[in-house]
PDB file of C-alpha atoms in Angstrom:
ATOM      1  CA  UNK J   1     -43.513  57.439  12.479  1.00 48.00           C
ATOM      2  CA  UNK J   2     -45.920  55.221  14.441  1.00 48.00           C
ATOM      3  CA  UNK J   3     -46.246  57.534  17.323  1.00 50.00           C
ATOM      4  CA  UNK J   4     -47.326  60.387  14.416  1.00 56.00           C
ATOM      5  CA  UNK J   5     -49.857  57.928  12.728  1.00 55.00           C
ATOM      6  CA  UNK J   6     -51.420  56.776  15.895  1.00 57.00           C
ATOM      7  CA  UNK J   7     -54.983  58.200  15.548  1.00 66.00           C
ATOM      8  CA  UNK J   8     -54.740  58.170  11.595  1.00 71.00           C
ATOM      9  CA  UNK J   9     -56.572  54.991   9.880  1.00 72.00           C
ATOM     10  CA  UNK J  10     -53.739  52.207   9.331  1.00 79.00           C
ATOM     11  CA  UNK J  11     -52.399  51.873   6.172  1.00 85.00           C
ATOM     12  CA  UNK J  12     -49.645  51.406   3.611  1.00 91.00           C
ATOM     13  CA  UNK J  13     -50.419  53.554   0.789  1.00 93.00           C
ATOM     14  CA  UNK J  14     -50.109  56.184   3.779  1.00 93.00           C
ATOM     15  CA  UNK J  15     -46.853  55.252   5.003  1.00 92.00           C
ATOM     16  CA  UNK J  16     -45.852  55.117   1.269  1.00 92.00           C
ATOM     17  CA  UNK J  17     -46.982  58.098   0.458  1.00 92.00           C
ATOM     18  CA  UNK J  18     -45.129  59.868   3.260  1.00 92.00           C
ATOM     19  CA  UNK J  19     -41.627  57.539   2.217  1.00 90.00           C
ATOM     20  CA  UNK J  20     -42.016  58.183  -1.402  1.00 91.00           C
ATOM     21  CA  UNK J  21     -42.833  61.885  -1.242  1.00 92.00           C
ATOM     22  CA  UNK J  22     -41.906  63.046   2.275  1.00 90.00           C
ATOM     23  CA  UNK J  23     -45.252  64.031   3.427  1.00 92.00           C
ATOM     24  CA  UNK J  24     -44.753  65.136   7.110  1.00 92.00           C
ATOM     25  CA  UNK J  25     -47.626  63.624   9.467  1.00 91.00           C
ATOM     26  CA  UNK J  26     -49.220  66.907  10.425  1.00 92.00           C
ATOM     27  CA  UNK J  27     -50.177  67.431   6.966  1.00 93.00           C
ATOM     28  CA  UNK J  28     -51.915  63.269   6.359  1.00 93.00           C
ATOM     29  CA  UNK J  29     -54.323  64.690   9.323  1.00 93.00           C
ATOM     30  CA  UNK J  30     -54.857  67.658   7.203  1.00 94.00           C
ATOM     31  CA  UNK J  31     -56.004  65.462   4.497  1.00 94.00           C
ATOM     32  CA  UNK J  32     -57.590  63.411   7.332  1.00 94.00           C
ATOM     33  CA  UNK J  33     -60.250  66.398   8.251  1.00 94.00           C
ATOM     34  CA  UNK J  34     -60.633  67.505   4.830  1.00 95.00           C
ATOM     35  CA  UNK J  35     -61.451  63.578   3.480  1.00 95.00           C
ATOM     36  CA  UNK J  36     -63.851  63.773   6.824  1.00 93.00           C
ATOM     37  CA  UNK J  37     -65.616  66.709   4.940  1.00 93.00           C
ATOM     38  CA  UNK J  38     -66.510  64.788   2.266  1.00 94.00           C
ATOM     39  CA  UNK J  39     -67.161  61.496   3.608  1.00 92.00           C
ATOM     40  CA  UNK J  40     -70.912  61.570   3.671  1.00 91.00           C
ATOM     41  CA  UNK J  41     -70.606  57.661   4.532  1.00 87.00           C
ATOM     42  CA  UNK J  42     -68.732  58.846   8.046  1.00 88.00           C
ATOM     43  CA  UNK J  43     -67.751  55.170   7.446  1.00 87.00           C
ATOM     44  CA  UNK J  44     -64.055  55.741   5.091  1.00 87.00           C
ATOM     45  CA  UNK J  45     -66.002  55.597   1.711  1.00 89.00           C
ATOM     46  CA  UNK J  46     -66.065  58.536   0.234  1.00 93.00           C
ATOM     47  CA  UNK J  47     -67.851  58.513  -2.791  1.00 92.00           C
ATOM     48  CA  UNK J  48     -65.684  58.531  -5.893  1.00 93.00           C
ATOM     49  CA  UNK J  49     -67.459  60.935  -8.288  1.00 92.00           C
ATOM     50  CA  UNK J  50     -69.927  62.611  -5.978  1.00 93.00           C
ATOM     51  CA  UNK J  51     -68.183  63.638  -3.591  1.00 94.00           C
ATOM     52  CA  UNK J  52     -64.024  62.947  -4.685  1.00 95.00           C
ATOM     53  CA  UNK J  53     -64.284  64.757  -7.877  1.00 94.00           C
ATOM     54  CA  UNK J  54     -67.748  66.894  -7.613  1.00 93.00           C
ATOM     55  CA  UNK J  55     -67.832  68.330  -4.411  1.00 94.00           C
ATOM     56  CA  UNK J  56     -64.399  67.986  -2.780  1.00 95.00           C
ATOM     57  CA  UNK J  57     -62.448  69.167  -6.369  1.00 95.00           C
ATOM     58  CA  UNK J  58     -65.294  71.011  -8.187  1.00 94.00           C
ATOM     59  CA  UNK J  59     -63.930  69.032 -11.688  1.00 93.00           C
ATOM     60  CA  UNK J  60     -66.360  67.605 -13.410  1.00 90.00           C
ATOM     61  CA  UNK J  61     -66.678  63.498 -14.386  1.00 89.00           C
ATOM     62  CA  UNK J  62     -64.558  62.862 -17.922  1.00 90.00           C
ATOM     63  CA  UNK J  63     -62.520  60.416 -18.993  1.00 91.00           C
ATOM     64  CA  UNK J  64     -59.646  61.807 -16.739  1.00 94.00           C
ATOM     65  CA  UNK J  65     -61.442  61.055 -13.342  1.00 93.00           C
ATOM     66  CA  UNK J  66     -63.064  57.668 -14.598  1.00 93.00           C
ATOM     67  CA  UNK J  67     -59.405  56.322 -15.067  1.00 94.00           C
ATOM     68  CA  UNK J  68     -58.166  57.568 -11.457  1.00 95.00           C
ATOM     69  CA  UNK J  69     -59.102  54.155  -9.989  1.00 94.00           C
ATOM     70  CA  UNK J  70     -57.852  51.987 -12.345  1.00 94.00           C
ATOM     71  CA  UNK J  71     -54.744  53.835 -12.764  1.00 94.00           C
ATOM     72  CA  UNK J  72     -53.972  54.161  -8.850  1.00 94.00           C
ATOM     73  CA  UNK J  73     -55.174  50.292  -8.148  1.00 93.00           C
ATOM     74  CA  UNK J  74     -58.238  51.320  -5.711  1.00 92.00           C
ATOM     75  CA  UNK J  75     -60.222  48.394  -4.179  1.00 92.00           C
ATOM     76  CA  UNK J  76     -63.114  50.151  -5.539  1.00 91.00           C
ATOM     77  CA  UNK J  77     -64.607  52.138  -8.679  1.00 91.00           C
ATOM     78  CA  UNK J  78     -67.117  53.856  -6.535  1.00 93.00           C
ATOM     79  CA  UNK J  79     -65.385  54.456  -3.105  1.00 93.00           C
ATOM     80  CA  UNK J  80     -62.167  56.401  -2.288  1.00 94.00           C
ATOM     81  CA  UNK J  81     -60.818  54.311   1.127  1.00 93.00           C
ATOM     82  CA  UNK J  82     -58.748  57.331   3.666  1.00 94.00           C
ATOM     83  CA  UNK J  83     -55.594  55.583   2.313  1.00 94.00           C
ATOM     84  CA  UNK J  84     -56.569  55.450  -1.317  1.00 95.00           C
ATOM     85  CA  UNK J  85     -57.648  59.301  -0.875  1.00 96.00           C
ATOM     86  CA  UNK J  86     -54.109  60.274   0.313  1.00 96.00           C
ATOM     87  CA  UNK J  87     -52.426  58.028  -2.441  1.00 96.00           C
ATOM     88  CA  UNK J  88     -54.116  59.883  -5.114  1.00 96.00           C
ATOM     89  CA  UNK J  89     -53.871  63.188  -4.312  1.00 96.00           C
ATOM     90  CA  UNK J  90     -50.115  62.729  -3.657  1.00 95.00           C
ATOM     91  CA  UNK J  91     -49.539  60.648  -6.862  1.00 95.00           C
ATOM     92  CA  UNK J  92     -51.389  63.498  -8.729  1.00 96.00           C
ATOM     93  CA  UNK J  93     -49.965  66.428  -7.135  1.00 95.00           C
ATOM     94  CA  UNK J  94     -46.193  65.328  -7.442  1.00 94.00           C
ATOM     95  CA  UNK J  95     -46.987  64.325 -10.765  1.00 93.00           C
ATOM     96  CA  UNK J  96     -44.709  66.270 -13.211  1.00 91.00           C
ATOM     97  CA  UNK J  97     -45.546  66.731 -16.863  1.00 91.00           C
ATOM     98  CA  UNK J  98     -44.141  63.699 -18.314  1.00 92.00           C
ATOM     99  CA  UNK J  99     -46.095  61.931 -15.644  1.00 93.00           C
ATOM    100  CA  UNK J 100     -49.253  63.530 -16.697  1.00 94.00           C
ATOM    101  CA  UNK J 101     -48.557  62.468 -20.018  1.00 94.00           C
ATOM    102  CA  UNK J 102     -48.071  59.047 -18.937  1.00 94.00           C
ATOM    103  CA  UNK J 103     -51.898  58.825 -17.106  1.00 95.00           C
ATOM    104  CA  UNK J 104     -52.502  60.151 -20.381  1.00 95.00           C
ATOM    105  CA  UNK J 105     -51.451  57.128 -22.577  1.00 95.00           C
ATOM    106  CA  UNK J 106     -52.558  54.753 -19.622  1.00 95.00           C
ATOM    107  CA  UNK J 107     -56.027  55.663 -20.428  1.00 94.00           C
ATOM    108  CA  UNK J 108     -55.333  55.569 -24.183  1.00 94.00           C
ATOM    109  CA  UNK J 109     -54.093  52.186 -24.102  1.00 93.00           C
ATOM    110  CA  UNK J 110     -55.191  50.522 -21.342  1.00 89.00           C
ATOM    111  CA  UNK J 111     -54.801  46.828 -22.866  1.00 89.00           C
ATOM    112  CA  UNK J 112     -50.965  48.089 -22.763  1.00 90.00           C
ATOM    113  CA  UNK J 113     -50.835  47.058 -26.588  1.00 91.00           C
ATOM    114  CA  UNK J 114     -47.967  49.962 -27.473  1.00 92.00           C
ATOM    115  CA  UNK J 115     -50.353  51.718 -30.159  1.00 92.00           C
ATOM    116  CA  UNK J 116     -53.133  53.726 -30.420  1.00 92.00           C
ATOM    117  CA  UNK J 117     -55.900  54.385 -33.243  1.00 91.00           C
ATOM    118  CA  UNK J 118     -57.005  58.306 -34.540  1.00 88.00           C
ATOM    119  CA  UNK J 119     -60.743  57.281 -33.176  1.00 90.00           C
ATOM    120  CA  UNK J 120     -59.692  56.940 -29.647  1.00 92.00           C
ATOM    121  CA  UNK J 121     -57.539  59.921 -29.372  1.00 91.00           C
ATOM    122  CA  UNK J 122     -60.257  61.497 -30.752  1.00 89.00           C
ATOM    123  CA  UNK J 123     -62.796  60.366 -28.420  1.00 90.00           C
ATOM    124  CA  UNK J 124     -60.591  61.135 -25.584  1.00 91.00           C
ATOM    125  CA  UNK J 125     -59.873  64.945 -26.544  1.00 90.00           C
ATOM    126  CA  UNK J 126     -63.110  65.710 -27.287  1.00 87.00           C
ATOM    127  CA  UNK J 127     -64.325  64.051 -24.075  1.00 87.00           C
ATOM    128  CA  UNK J 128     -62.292  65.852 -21.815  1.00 90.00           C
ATOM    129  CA  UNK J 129     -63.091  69.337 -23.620  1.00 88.00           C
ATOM    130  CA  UNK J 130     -66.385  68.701 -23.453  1.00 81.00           C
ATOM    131  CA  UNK J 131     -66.638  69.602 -27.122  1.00 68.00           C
ATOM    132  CA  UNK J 132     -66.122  73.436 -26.286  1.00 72.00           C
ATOM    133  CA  UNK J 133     -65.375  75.360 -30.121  1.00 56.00           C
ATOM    134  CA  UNK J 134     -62.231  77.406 -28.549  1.00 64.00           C
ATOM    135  CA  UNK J 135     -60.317  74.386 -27.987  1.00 69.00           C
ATOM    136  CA  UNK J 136     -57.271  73.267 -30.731  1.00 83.00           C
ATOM    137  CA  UNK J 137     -58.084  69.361 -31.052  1.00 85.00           C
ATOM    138  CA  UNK J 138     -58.968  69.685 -34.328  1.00 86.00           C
ATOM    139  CA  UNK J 139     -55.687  71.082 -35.006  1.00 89.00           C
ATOM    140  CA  UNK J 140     -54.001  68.824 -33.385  1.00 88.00           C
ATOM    141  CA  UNK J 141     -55.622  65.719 -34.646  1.00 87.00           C
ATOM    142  CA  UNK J 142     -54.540  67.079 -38.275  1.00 88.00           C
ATOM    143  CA  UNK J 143     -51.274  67.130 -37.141  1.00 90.00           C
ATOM    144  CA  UNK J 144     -51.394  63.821 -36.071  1.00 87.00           C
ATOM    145  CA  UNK J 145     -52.338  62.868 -39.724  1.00 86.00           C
ATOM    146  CA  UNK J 146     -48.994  64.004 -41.243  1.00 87.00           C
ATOM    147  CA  UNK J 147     -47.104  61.767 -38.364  1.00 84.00           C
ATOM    148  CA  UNK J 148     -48.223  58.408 -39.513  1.00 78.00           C
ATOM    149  CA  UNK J 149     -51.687  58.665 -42.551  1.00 75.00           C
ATOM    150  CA  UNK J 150     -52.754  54.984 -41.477  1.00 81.00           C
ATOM    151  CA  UNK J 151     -53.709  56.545 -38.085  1.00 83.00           C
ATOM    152  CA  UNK J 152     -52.033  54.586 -35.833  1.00 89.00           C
ATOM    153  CA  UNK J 153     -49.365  55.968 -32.973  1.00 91.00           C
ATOM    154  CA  UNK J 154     -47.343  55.182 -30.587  1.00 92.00           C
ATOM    155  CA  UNK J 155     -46.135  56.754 -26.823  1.00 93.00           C
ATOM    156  CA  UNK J 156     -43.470  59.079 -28.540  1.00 92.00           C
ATOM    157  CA  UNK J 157     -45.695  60.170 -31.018  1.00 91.00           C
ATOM    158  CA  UNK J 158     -47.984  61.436 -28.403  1.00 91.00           C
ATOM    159  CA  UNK J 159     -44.758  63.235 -26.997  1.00 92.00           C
ATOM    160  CA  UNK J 160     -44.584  65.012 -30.186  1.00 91.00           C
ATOM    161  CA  UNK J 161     -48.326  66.174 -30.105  1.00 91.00           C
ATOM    162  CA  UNK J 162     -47.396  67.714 -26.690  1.00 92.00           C
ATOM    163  CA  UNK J 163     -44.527  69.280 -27.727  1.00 92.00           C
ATOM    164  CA  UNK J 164     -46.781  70.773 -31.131  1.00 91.00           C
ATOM    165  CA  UNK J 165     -49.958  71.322 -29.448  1.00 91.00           C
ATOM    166  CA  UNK J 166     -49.597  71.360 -25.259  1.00 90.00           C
ATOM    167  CA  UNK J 167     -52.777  73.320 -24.853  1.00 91.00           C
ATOM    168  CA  UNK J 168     -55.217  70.583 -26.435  1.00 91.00           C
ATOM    169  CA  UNK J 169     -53.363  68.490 -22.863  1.00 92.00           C
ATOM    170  CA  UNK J 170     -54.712  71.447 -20.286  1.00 92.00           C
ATOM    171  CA  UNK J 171     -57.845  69.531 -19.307  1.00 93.00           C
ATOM    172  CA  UNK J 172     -55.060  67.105 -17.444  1.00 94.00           C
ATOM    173  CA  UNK J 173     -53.326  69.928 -15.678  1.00 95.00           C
ATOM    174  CA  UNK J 174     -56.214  71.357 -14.679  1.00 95.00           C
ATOM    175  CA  UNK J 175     -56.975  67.801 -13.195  1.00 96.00           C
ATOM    176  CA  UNK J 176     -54.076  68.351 -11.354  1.00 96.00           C
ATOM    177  CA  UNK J 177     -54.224  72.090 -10.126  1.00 96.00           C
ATOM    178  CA  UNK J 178     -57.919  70.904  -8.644  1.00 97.00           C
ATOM    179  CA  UNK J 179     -56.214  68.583  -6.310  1.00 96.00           C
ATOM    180  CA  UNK J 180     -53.211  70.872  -5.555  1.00 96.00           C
ATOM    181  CA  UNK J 181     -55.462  73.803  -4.973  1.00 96.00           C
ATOM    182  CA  UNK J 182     -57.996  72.353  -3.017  1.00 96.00           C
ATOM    183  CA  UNK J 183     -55.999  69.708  -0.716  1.00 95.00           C
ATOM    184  CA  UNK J 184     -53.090  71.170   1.183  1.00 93.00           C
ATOM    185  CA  UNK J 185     -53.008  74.513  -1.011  1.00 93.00           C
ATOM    186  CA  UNK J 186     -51.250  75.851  -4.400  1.00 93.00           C
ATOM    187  CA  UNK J 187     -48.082  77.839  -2.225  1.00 93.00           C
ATOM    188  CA  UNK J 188     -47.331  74.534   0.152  1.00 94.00           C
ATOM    189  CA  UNK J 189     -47.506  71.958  -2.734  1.00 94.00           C
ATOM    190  CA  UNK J 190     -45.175  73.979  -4.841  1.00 92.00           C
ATOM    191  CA  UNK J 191     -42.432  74.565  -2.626  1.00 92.00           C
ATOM    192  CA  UNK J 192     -42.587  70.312  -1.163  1.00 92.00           C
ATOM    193  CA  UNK J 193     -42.293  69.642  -5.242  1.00 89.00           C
ATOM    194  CA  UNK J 194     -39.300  71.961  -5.514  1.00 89.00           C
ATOM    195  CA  UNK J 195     -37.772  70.434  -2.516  1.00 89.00           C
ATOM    196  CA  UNK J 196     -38.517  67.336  -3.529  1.00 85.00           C
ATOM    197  CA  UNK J 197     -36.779  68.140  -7.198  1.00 84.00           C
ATOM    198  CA  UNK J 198     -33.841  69.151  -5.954  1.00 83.00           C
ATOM    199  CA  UNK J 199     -33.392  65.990  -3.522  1.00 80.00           C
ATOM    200  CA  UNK J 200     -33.869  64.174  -6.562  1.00 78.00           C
ATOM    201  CA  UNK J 201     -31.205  66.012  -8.306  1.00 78.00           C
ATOM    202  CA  UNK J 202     -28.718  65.342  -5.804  1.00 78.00           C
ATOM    203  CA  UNK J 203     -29.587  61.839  -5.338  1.00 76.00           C
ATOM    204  CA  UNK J 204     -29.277  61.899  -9.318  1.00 73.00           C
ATOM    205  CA  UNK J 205     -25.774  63.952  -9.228  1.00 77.00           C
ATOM    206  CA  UNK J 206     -24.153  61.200  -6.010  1.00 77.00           C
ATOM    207  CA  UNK J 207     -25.028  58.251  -8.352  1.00 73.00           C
ATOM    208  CA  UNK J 208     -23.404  59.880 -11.804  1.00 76.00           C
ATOM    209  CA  UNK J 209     -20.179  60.560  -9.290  1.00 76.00           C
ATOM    210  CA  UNK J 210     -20.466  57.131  -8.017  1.00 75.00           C
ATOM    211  CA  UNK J 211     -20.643  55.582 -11.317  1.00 75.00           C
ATOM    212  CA  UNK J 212     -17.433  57.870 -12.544  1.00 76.00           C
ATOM    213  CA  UNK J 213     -15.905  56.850  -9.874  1.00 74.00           C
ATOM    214  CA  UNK J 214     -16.445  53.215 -10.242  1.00 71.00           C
ATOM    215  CA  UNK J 215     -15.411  53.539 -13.927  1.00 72.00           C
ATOM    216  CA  UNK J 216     -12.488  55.281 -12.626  1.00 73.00           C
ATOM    217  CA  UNK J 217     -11.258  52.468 -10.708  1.00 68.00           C
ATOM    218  CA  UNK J 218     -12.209  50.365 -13.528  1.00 64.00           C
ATOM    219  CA  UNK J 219      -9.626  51.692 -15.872  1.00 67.00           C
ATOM    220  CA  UNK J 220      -7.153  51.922 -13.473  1.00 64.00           C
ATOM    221  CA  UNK J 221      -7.829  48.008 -12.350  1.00 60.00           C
ATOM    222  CA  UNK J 222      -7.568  47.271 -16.511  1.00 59.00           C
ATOM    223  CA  UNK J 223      -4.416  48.966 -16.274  1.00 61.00           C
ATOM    224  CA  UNK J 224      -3.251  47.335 -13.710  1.00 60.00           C
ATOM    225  CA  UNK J 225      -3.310  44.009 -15.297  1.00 64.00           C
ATOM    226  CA  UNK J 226      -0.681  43.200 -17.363  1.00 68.00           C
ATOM    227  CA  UNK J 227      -0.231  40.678 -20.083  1.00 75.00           C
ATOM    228  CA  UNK J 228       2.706  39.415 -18.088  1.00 74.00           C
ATOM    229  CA  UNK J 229       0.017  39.143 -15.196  1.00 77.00           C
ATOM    230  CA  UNK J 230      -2.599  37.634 -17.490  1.00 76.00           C
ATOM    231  CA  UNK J 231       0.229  34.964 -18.668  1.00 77.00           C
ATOM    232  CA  UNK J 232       1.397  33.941 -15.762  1.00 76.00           C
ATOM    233  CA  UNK J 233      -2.080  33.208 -13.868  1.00 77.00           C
ATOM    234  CA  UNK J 234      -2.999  31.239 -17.378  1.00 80.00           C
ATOM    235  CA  UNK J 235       0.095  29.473 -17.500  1.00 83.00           C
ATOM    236  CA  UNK J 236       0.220  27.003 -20.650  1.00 81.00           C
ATOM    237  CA  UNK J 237      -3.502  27.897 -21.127  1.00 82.00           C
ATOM    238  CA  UNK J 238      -2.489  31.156 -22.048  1.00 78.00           C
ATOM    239  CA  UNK J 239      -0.778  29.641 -25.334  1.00 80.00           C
ATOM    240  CA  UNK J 240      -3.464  26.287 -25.860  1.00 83.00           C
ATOM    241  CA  UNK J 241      -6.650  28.492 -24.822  1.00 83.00           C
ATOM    242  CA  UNK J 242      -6.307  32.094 -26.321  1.00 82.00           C
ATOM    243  CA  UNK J 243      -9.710  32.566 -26.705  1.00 84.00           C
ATOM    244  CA  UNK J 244     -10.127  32.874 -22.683  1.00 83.00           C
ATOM    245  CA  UNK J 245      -7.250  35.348 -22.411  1.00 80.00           C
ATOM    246  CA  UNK J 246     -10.278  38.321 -22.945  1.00 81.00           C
ATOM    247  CA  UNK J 247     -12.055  36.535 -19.897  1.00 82.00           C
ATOM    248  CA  UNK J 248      -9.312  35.756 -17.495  1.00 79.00           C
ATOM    249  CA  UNK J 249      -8.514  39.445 -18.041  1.00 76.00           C
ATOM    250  CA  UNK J 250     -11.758  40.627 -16.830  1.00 78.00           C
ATOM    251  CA  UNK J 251     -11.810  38.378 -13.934  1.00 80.00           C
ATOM    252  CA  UNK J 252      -8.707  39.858 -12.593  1.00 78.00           C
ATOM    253  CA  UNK J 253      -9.712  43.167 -13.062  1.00 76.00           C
ATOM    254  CA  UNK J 254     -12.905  42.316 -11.254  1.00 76.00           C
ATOM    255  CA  UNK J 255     -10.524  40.968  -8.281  1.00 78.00           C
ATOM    256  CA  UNK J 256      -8.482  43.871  -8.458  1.00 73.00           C
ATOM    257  CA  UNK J 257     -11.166  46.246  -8.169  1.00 73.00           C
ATOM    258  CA  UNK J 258     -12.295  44.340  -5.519  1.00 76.00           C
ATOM    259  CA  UNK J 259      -9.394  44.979  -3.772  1.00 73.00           C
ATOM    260  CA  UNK J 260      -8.528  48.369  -4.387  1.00 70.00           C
ATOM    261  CA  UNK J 261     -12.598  49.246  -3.205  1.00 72.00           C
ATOM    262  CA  UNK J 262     -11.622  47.026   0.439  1.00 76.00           C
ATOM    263  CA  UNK J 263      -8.369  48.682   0.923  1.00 72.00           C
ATOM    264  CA  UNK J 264     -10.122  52.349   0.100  1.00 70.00           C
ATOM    265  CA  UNK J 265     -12.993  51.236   3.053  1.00 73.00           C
ATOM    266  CA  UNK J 266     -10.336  50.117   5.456  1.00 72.00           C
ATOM    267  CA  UNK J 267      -8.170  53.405   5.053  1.00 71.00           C
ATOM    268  CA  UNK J 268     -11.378  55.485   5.634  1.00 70.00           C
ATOM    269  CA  UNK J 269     -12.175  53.028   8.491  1.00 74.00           C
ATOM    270  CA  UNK J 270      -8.889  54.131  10.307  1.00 70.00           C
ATOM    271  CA  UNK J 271      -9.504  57.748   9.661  1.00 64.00           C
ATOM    272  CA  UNK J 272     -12.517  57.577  11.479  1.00 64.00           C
ATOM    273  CA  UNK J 273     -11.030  55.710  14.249  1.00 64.00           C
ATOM    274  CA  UNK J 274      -8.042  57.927  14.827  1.00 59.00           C
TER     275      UNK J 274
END
């Protein structure tokens, strides 16, 4: 990777960003000559609303952008560092729904206090549509009203507003298909997300079977253990101290799973060898 990065500005939300969502190098210096674009400054400060959200992603300044640098931890409200720039847009364009929903909340409840009032969802709706008639928030704040009548919600409540009204959200997908669409294009973006998904699914898939598996050996250690074994390691305890029995029981299953794992690695150690 450092031979890759060599002429790209050092650092680690870049190398992170490539780790966490497998961005090959070719496509950072993509970024790289489109954040050069934009950078008026010629200096790595590109200017958050200006230039980030104006010029470069033709969305205009809401609620939604004014919470990018909060939510993504920049150094600066105003200024967009190379590094920053290629942190956001592939936070935002890996994002899936649930994860849009998420930035959602984090700008409804910034103070992290686990509740929100009708006023600010209200605020924040209409702010992001701009007030436009053809748009359902009033709708959807009604609905809100027969959730909880003292007007105050909570994360899965704003769940079941998606699930009841997901148009009033579009504003924040629209957020997203901006960056998508003008960054490294709708066509690539989609297909790194679905190959991303499905890595994800088989990481997902090797740690249910590993956790079987482990469970597996678990019962078979429990069976393994008999009360005669359980006896004779307690000796006299066994009759004086029954309430340990339980956790002398456990402990030997622990060892015995213990072993049964070391004798499975050295088995597939002399496969390999042979």
């Amino acid at each position: 990777m450092g031979n890759d990065l060599a002429n790209l500005p050092s650092d680690p939300r870049i190398e992170r960003c490539m780790e966490t969502y497998d961005i090959p190098p070719y496509k950072i210096k993509v970024l790289l000559e489109i954040y050069k674009l934009y950078d008026s400054s010629g200096k790595g400060n590109m200017l958050m609303v200006e230039e980030f959200c104006t010029r470069l992603l033709d969305f205009p300044r809401s609620a939604l952008t004014d919470a990018i640098p909060g939510f993504m931890e920049t150094r600066s409200e105003i200024h967009l560092t190379f590094g920053e720039f290629v942190d956001v847009v592939c936070t935002f364009a890996c994002m899936e729904q649930m994860e849009l929903i998420k930035f959602v909340w984090y700008i409804l409840d910034p103070r992290k206090v686990g509740t929100i009032e009708t006023h600010v969802i209200k605020v924040f709706f209409y702010s992001i549509w701009y007030n436009k008639p053809y748009s359902n928030v009033p709708q959807a704040l009604a609905y809100l009203k027969t959730i909880d009548e003292d007007g105050v919600y909570n994360y899965r409540e704003l769940e079941s507003l998606l699930s009841r009204y997901p148009f009033v959200f579009s504003p924040v997908y629209q957020l997203q298909q901006h960056i998508v669409s003008r960054t490294l294009g709708e066509s690539w973006w989609a297909g790194h997300k679905s190959r991303l998904t499905n890595v994800k699914l088989r990481k997902h898939e090797r740690a249910k079977k590993l956790a079987e598996k482990l469970k597996r050996e678990q019962q078979e250690a429990l069976e393994g253990v008999t009360d005669a074994m359980v006896r004779h390691k307690m000796g006299v305890r066994y009759h004086i101290c029954p309430w340990t029995i339980l956790r002398v029981r456990k402990r030997m299953v622990q060892i015995v799973a213990m072993e049964n794992e070391l004798e499975h690695q050295f088995i597939e150690m002399q496969k390999k060898q042979r």
